[in-house]
Short mmCIF file of C-alpha atoms in Angstrom, two decimals:
data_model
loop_
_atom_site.label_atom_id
_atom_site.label_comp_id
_atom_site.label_asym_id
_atom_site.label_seq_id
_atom_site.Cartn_x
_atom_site.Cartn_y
_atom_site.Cartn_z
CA UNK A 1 0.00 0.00 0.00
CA UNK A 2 1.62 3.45 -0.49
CA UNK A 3 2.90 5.86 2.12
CA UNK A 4 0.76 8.87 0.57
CA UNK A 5 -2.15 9.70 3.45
CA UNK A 6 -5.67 9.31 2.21
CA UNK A 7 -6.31 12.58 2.99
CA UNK A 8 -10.18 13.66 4.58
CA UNK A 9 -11.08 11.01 7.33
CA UNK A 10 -14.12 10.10 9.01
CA UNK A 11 -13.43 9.49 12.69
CA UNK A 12 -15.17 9.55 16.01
CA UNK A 13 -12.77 10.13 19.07
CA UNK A 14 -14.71 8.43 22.19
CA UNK A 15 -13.20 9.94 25.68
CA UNK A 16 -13.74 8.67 29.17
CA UNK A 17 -14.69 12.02 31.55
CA UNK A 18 -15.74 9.92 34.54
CA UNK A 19 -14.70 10.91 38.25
CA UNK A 20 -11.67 8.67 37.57
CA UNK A 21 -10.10 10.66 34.79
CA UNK A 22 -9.54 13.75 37.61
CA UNK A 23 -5.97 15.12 37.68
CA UNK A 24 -2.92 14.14 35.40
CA UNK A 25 -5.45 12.10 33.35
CA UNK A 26 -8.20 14.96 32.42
CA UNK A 27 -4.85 16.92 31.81
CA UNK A 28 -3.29 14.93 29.26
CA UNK A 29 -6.73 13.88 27.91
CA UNK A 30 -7.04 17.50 26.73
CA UNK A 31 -3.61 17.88 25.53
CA UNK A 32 -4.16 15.02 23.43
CA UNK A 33 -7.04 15.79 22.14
CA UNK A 34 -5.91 19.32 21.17
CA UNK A 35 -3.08 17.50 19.21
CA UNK A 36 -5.28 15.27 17.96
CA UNK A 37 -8.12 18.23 16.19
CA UNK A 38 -4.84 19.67 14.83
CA UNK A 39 -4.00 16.51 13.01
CA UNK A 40 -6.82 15.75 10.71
CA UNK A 41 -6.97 16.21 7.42
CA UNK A 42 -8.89 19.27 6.12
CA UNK A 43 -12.12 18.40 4.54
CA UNK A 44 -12.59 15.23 7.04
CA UNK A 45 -15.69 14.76 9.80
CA UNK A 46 -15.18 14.12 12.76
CA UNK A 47 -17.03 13.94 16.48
CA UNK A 48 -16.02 14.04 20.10
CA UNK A 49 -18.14 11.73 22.53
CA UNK A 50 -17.55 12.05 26.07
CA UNK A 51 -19.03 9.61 28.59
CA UNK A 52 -19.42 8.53 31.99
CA UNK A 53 -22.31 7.49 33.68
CA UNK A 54 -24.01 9.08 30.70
CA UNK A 55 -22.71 10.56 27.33
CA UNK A 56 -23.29 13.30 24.68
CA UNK A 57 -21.42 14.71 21.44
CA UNK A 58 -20.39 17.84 20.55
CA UNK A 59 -22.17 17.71 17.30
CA UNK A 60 -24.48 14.95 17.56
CA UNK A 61 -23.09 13.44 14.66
CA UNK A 62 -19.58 13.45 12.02
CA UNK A 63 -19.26 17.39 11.45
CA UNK A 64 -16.86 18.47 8.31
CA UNK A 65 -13.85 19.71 10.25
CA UNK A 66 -13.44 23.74 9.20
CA UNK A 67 -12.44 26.41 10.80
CA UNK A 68 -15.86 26.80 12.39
CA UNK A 69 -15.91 23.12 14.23
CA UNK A 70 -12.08 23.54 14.84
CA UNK A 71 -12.26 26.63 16.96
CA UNK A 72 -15.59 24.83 18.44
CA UNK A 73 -13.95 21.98 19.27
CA UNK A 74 -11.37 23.23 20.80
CA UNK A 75 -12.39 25.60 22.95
CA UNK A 76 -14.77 23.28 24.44
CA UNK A 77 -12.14 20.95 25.33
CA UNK A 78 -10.29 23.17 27.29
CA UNK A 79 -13.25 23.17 29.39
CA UNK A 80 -13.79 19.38 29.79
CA UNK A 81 -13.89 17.72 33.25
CA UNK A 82 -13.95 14.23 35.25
CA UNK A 83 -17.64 15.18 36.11
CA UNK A 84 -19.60 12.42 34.52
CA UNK A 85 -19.63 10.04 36.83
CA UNK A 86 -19.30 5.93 36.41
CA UNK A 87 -17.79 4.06 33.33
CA UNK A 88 -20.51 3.06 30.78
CA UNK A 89 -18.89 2.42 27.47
CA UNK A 90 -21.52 0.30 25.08
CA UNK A 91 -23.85 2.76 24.85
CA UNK A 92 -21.59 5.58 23.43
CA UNK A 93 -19.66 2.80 21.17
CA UNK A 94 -23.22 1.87 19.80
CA UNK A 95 -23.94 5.68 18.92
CA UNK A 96 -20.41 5.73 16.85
CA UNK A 97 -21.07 2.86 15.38
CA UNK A 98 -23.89 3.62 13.77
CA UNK A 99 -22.20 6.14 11.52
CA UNK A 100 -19.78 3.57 10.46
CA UNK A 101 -16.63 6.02 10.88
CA UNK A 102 -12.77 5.24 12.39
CA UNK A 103 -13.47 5.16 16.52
CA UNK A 104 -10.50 5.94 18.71
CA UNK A 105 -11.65 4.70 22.21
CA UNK A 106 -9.89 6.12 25.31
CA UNK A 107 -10.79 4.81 28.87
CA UNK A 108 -8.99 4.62 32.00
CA UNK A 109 -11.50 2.09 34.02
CA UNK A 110 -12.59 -0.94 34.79
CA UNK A 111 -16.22 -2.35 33.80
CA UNK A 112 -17.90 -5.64 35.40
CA UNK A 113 -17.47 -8.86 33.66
CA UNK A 114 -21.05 -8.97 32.33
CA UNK A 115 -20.83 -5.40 30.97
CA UNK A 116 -17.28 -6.44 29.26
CA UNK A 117 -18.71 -9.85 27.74
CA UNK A 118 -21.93 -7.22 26.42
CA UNK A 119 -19.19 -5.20 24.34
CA UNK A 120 -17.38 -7.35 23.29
CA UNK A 121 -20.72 -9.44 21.85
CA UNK A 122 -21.69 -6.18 20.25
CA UNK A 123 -18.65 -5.75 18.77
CA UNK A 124 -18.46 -9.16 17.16
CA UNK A 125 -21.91 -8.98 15.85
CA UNK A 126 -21.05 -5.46 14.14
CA UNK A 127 -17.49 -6.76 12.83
CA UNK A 128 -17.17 -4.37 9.46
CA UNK A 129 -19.27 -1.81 10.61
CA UNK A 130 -16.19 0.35 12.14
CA UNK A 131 -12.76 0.11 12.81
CA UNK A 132 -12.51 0.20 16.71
CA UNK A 133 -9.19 2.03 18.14
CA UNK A 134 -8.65 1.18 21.84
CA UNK A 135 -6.49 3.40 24.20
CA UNK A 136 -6.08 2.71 28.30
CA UNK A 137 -4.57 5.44 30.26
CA UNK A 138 -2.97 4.94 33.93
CA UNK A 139 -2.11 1.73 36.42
CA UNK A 140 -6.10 1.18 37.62
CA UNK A 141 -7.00 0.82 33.70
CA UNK A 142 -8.52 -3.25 32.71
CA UNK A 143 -5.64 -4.03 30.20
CA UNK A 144 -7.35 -7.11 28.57
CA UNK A 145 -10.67 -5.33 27.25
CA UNK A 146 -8.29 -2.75 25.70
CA UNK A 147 -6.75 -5.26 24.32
CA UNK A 148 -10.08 -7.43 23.47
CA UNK A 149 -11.40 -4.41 22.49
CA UNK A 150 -8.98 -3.95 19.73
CA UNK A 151 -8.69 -7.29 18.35
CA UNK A 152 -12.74 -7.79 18.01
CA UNK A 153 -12.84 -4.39 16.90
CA UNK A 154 -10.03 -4.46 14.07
CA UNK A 155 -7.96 -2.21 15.54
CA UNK A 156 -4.77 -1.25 17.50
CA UNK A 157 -4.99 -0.83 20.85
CA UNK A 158 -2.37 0.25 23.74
CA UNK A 159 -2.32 0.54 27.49
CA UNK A 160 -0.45 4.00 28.31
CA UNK A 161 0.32 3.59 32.35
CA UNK A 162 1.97 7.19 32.23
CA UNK A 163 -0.21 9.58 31.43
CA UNK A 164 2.80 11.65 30.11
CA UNK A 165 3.12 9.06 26.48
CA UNK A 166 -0.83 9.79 25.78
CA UNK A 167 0.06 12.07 23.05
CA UNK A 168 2.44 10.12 21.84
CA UNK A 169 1.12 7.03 21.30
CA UNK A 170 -2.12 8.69 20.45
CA UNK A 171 -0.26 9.79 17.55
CA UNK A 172 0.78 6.79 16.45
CA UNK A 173 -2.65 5.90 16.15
CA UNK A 174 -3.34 8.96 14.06
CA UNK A 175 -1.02 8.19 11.27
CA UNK A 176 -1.84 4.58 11.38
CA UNK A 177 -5.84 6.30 10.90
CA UNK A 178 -4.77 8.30 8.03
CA UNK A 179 -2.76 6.26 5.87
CA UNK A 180 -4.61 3.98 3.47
CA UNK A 181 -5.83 0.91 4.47
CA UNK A 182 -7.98 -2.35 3.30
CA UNK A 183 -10.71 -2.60 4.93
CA UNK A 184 -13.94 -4.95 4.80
CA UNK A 185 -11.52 -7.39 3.90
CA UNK A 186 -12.27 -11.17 3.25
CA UNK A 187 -10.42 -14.01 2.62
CA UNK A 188 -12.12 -17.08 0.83
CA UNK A 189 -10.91 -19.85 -0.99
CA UNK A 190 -10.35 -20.70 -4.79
CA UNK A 191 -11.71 -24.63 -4.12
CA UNK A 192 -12.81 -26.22 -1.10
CA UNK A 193 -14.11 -24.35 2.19
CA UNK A 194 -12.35 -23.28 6.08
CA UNK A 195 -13.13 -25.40 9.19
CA UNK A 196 -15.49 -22.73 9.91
CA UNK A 197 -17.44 -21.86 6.83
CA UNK A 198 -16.99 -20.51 3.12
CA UNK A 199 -15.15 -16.82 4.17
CA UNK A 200 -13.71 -15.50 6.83
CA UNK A 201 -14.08 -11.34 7.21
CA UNK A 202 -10.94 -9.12 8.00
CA UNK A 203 -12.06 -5.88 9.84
CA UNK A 204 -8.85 -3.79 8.69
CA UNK A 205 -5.01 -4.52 7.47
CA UNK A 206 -3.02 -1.11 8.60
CA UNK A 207 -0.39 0.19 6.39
CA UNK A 208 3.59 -1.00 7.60
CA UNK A 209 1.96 -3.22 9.67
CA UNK A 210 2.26 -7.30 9.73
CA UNK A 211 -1.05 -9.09 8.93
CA UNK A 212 -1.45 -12.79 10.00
CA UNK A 213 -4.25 -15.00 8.91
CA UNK A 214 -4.92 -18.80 10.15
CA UNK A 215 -7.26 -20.75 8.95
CA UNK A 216 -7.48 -24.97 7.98
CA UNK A 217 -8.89 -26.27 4.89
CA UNK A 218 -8.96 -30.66 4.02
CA UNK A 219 -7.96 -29.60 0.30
CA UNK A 220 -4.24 -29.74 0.20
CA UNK A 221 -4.63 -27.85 -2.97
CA UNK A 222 -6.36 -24.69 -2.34
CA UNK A 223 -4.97 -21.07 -3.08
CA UNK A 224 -6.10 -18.13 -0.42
CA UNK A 225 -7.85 -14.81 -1.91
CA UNK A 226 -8.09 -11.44 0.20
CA UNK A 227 -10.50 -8.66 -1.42
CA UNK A 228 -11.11 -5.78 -0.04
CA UNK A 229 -11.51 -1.29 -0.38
CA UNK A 230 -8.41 0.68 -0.26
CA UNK A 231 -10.60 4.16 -0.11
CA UNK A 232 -12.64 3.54 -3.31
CA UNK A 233 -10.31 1.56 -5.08
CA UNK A 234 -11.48 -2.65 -4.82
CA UNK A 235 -8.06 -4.90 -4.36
CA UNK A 236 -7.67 -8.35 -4.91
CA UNK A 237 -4.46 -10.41 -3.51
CA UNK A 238 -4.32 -14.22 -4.55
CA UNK A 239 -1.45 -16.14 -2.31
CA UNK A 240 1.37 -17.77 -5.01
CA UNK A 241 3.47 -19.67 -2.37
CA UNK A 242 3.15 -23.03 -2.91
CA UNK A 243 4.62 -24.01 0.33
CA UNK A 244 2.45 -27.32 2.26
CA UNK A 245 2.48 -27.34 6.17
CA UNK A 246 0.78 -30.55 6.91
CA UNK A 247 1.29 -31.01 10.68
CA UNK A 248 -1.39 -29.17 13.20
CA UNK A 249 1.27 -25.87 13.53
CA UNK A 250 -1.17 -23.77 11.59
CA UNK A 251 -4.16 -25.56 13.34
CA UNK A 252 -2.42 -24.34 16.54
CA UNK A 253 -2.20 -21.13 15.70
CA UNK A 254 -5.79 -20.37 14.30
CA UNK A 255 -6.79 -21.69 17.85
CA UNK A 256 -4.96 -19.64 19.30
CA UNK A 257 -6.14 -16.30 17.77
CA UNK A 258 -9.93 -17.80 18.53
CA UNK A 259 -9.18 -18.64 21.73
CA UNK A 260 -8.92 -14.69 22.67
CA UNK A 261 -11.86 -14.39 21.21
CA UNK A 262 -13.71 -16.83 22.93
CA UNK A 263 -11.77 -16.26 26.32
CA UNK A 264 -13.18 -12.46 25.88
CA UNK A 265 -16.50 -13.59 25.56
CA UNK A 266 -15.99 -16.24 28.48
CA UNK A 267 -17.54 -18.71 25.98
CA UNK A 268 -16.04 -21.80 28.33
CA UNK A 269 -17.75 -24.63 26.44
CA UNK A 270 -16.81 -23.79 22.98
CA UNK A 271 -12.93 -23.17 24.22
CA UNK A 272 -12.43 -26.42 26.28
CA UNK A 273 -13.46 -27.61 23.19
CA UNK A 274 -11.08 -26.17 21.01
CA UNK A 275 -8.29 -26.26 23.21
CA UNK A 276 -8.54 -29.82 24.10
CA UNK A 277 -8.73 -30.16 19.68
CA UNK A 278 -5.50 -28.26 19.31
CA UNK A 279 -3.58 -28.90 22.95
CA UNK A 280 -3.24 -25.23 22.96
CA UNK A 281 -3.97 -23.68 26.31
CA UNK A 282 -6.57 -21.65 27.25
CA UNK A 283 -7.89 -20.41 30.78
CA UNK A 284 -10.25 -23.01 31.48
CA UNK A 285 -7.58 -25.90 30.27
CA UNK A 286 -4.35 -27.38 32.45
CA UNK A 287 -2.29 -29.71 30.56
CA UNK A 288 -0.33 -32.35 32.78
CA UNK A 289 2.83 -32.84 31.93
CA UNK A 290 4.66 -36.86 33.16
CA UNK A 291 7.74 -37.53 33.16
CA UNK A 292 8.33 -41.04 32.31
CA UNK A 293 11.79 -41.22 32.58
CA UNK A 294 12.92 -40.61 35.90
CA UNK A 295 13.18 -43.81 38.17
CA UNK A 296 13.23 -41.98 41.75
CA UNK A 297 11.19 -39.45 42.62
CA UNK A 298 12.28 -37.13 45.24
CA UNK A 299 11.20 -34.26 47.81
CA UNK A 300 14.47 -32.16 47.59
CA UNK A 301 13.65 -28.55 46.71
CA UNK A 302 16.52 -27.06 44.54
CA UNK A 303 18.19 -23.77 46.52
CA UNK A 304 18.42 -20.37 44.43
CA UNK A 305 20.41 -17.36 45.65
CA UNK A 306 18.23 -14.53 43.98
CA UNK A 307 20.74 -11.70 44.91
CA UNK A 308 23.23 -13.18 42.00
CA UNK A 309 20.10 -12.94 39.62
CA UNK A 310 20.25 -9.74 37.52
CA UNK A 311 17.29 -8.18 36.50
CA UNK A 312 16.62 -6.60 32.88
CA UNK A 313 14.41 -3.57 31.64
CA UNK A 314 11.56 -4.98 30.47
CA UNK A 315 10.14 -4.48 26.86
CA UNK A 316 7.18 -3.70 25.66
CA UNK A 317 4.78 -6.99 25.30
CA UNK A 318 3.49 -6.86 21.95
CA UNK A 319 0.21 -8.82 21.25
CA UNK A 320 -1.15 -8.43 17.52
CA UNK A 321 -1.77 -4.92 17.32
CA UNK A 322 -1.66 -4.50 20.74
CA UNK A 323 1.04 -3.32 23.24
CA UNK A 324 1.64 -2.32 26.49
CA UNK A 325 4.42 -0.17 27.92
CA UNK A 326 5.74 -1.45 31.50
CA UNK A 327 7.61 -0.12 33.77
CA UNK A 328 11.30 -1.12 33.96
CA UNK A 329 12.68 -2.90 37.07
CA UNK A 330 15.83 -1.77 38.62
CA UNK A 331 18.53 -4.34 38.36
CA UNK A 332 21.10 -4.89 41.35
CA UNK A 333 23.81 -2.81 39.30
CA UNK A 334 21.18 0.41 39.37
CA UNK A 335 22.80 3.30 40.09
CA UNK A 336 20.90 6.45 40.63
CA UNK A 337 20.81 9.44 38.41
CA UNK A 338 21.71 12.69 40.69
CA UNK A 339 17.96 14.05 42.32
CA UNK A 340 17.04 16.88 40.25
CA UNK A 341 16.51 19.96 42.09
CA UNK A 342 14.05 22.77 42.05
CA UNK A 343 15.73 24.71 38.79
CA UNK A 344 15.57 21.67 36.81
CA UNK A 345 11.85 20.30 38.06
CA UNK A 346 10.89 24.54 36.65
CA UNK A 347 12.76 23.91 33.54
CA UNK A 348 10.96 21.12 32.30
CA UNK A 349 7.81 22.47 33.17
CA UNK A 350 8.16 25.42 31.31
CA UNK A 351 9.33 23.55 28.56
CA UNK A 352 6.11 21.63 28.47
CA UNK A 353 3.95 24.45 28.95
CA UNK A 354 5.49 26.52 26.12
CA UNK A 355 5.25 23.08 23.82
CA UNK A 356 1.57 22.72 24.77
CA UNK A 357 0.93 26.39 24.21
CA UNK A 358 3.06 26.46 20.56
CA UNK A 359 0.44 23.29 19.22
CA UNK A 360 -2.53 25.13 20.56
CA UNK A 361 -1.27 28.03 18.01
CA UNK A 362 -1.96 26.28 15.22
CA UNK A 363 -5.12 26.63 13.56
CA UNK A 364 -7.32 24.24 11.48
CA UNK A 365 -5.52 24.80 8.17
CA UNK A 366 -2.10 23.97 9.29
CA UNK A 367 -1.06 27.96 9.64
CA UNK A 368 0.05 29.13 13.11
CA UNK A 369 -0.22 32.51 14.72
CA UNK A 370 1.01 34.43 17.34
CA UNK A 371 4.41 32.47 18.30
CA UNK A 372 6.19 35.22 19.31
CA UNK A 373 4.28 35.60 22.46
CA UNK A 374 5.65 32.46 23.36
CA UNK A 375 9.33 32.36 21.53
CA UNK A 376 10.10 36.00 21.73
CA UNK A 377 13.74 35.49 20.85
CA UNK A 378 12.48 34.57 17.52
CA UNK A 379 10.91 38.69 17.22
CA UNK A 380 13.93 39.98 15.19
CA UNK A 381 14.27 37.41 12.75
CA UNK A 382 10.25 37.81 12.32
CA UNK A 383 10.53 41.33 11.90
CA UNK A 384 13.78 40.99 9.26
CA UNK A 385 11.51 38.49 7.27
CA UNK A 386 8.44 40.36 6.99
CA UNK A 387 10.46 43.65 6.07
CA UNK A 388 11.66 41.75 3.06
CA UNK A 389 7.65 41.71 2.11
CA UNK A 390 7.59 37.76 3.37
CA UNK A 391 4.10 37.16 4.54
CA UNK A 392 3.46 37.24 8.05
CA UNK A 393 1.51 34.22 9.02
CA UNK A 394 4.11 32.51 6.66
CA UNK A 395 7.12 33.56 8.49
CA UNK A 396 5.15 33.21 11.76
CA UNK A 397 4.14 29.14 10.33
CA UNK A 398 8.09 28.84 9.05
CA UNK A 399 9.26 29.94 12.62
CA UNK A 400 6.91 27.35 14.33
CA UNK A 401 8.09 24.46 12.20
CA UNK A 402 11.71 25.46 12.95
CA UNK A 403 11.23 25.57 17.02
CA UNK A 404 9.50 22.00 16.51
CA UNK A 405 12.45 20.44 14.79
CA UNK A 406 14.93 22.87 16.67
CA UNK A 407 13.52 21.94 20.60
CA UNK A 408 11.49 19.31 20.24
CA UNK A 409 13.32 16.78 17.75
CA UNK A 410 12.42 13.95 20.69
CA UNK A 411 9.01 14.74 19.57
CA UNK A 412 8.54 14.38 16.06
CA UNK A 413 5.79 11.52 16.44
CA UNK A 414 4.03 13.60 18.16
CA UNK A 415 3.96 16.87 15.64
CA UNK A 416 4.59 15.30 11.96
CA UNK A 417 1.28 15.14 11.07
CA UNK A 418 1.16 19.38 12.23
CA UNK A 419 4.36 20.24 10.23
CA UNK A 420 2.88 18.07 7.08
CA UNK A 421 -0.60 20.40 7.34
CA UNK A 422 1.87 23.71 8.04
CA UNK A 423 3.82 23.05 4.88
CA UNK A 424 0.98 22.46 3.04
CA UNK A 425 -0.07 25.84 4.00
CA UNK A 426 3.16 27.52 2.69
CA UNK A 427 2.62 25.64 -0.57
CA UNK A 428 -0.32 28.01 -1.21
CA UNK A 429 1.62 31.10 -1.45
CA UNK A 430 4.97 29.75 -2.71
CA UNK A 431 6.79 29.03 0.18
CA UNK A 432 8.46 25.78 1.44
CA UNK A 433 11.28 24.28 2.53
CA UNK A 434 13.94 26.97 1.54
CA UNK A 435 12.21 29.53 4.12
CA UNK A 436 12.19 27.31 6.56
CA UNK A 437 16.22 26.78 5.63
CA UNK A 438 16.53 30.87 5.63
CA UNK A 439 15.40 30.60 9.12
CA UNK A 440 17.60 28.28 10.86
CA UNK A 441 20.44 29.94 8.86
CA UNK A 442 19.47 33.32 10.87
CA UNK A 443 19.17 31.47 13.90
CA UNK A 444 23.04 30.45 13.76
CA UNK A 445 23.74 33.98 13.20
#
């Protein structure tokens, strides 16, 4: 698929305002989503649902993002707040649904059992429909329905435990959201049929990343076919590998991705039965394991000294599409770093405070305004430019692209998408990449 975005979107960003979300995680809720509005594609729809015990929509339905919704949006979400009580998530996921749009999902609670096994059912029955996005923010947050959520739901999903990588991996999302993608995939068969039935539906395939599919067919013969809408375009890919795997490996592994599924669902019958089928384990299956060789069986308990063991940082566990940053353990040879004092506690601070206030700048068609309020050691070179009859909102757009890359290199994830709508916007009256160059140059100066 290419790297070119698809440009205009339709997507529906679901957000979690209950009395949990108070503090650091209403915070960087808001920051995100500020990001986020300044991401999109012009010419795209888009909605903001917030729930709780209860939810409602800014628009009550996909708007077309312009500089009227933009400045709508986001002034209203500088006003959001924890104040909507418990954690109710079907009934806003139904309402997004419904308009068959990309959902980003963000929630940092837990929900019963009953009301996870109801969303996840819903979600199964309305595979196609959507493309469901899951995000879980903070320590308290149920990691496996984010991560249920976003396999039913044919999405990526990612528990964020510090609140601080929301906008980052938020982002990640973003790009994945705008670059093209097959969805309403299916795979069938040139001869023959699956275990399960004729077809098997793919929800969505995500540019860059690796797409597995597992299925078992008694035809030793048969050739795979996956069809499918990139945008508007139809696309048809026909497997040539000729390659035969006849032990259960592949069985195995189709179990295994059905298993989740099933586990999700708490479907106990149907996965004993499958598990006991495949011998893969699931959480209502213990395999036994005899040792047949050993004569003499003994009580001795082996003796381990644990201070020699050294521990490792941990790395992110990555389960298809979804992933999960933990926290790394010291290991015995830890040493450290010096405590940072008061100076350099106030230093980052500001540093984050001018970042978040240099996005918020920027308005719905990629232009920004008003940096210098911010960066006012950039106020000569502004003032050189626009003598030389240079545009003002274009040097003031060229000067915001050049503290981005300049200050905040560590976080290009997070403003690509900005700096690709900002060029854009010096593209209409001629400008581009040299200004941006003429800057820097005068910044060395």
């Amino acid at each position: 698929m290419s790297d070119e975005k698809v440009g205009p979107v339709d997507v529906i960003f679901i957000c979690d305002r209950s009395g949990s979300m108070c503090g650091k995680g209403i915070e960087s809720l808001k920051s995100a989503l500020q990001l986020f509005l300044r991401q999109l594609p012009t010419d795209s729809t888009f909605d903001i649902i917030s729930f709780g015990s209860q939810f409602d929509s800014l628009f009550s339905g996909l708007k077309k993002y312009d500089e009227t919704s933009f400045d709508f949006a986001s002034k209203a979400v500088e006003n959001f707040e924890s104040n909507y009580g418990g954690t109710n998530i079907l009934e806003p996921l139904k309402s997004a649904m419904a308009q068959k749009s990309q959902i980003i999902l963000l929630t940092d609670g837990q929900v019963r059992q009953n009301k996870k096994i109801e969303i996840l059912k819903y979600l199964e029955d309305n595979r196609g429909k959507a493309i469901v996005h899951c995000i879980g923010l903070g320590n308290g947050v149920d990691s496996d329905l984010i991560k249920d959520i976003g396999n039913v739901g044919g999405g990526i999903s990612v528990v964020v435990r510090d609140t601080k990588n929301l906008r980052r991996e938020l982002s990640k999302i973003t790009n994945k959201v705008l670059l093209p993608a097959i969805k309403n995939g299916k795979v069938t068969l040139t001869t023959g049929v699956f275990e399960d039935g004729k077809s098997e539906e793919v929800v969505g395939i995500f540019n860059k990343e690796t797409f597995a599919f597992f299925d078992t067919t008694s035809d030793s013969k048969v050739e795979g076919t996956l069809t499918g809408n990139v945008g508007e375009k139809k696309v048809t890919l026909t497997s040539t590998e000729k390659v035969r795997i006849k032990d259960t490996i592949l069985g195995q592994f189709k179990a295994f991705e059905k298993l989740k599924v099933l586990e999700s669902k708490e479907e106990k019958e149907k996965c004993v039965k499958l598990s006991l089928k495949y011998n893969v384990l699931s959480k209502y299956t213990t395999f036994v394991a005899i040792d047949k060789s050993t004569k003499v069986e003994t009580d001795s308990v082996k003796q381990v000294d644990i201070s020699q063991i050294e521990h490792n940082q941990s790395k992110p566990t990555i389960i298809r599409g979804a992933y999960e940053f933990v926290p790394p353990t010291r290991s015995s040879r830890y040493k450290p770093e010096r405590e940072r004092g008061k100076k350099d506690v106030d230093d980052t601070d500001k540093n984050e405070y001018k970042y978040n206030q240099l996005i918020n700048k920027q308005k719905f068609d990629g232009r920004f305004e008003n940096v210098i309020s911010i960066f006012d050691e950039f106020e000569p070179i502004q003032k050189k430019f626009v003598n030389e009859k240079v545009d003002t909102q274009c040097v003031t757009t060229a000067i915001a692209i050049v503290i981005l890359r300049k200050y905040y290199a560590d976080r290009e994830v997070e403003w690509a998408l900005l700096e690709e709508k900002a060029m854009k916007y010096l593209a209409q009256f001629g400008y581009g990449e040299e200004l941006v160059n003429k800057i820097i140059e005068e910044t060395k100066s």
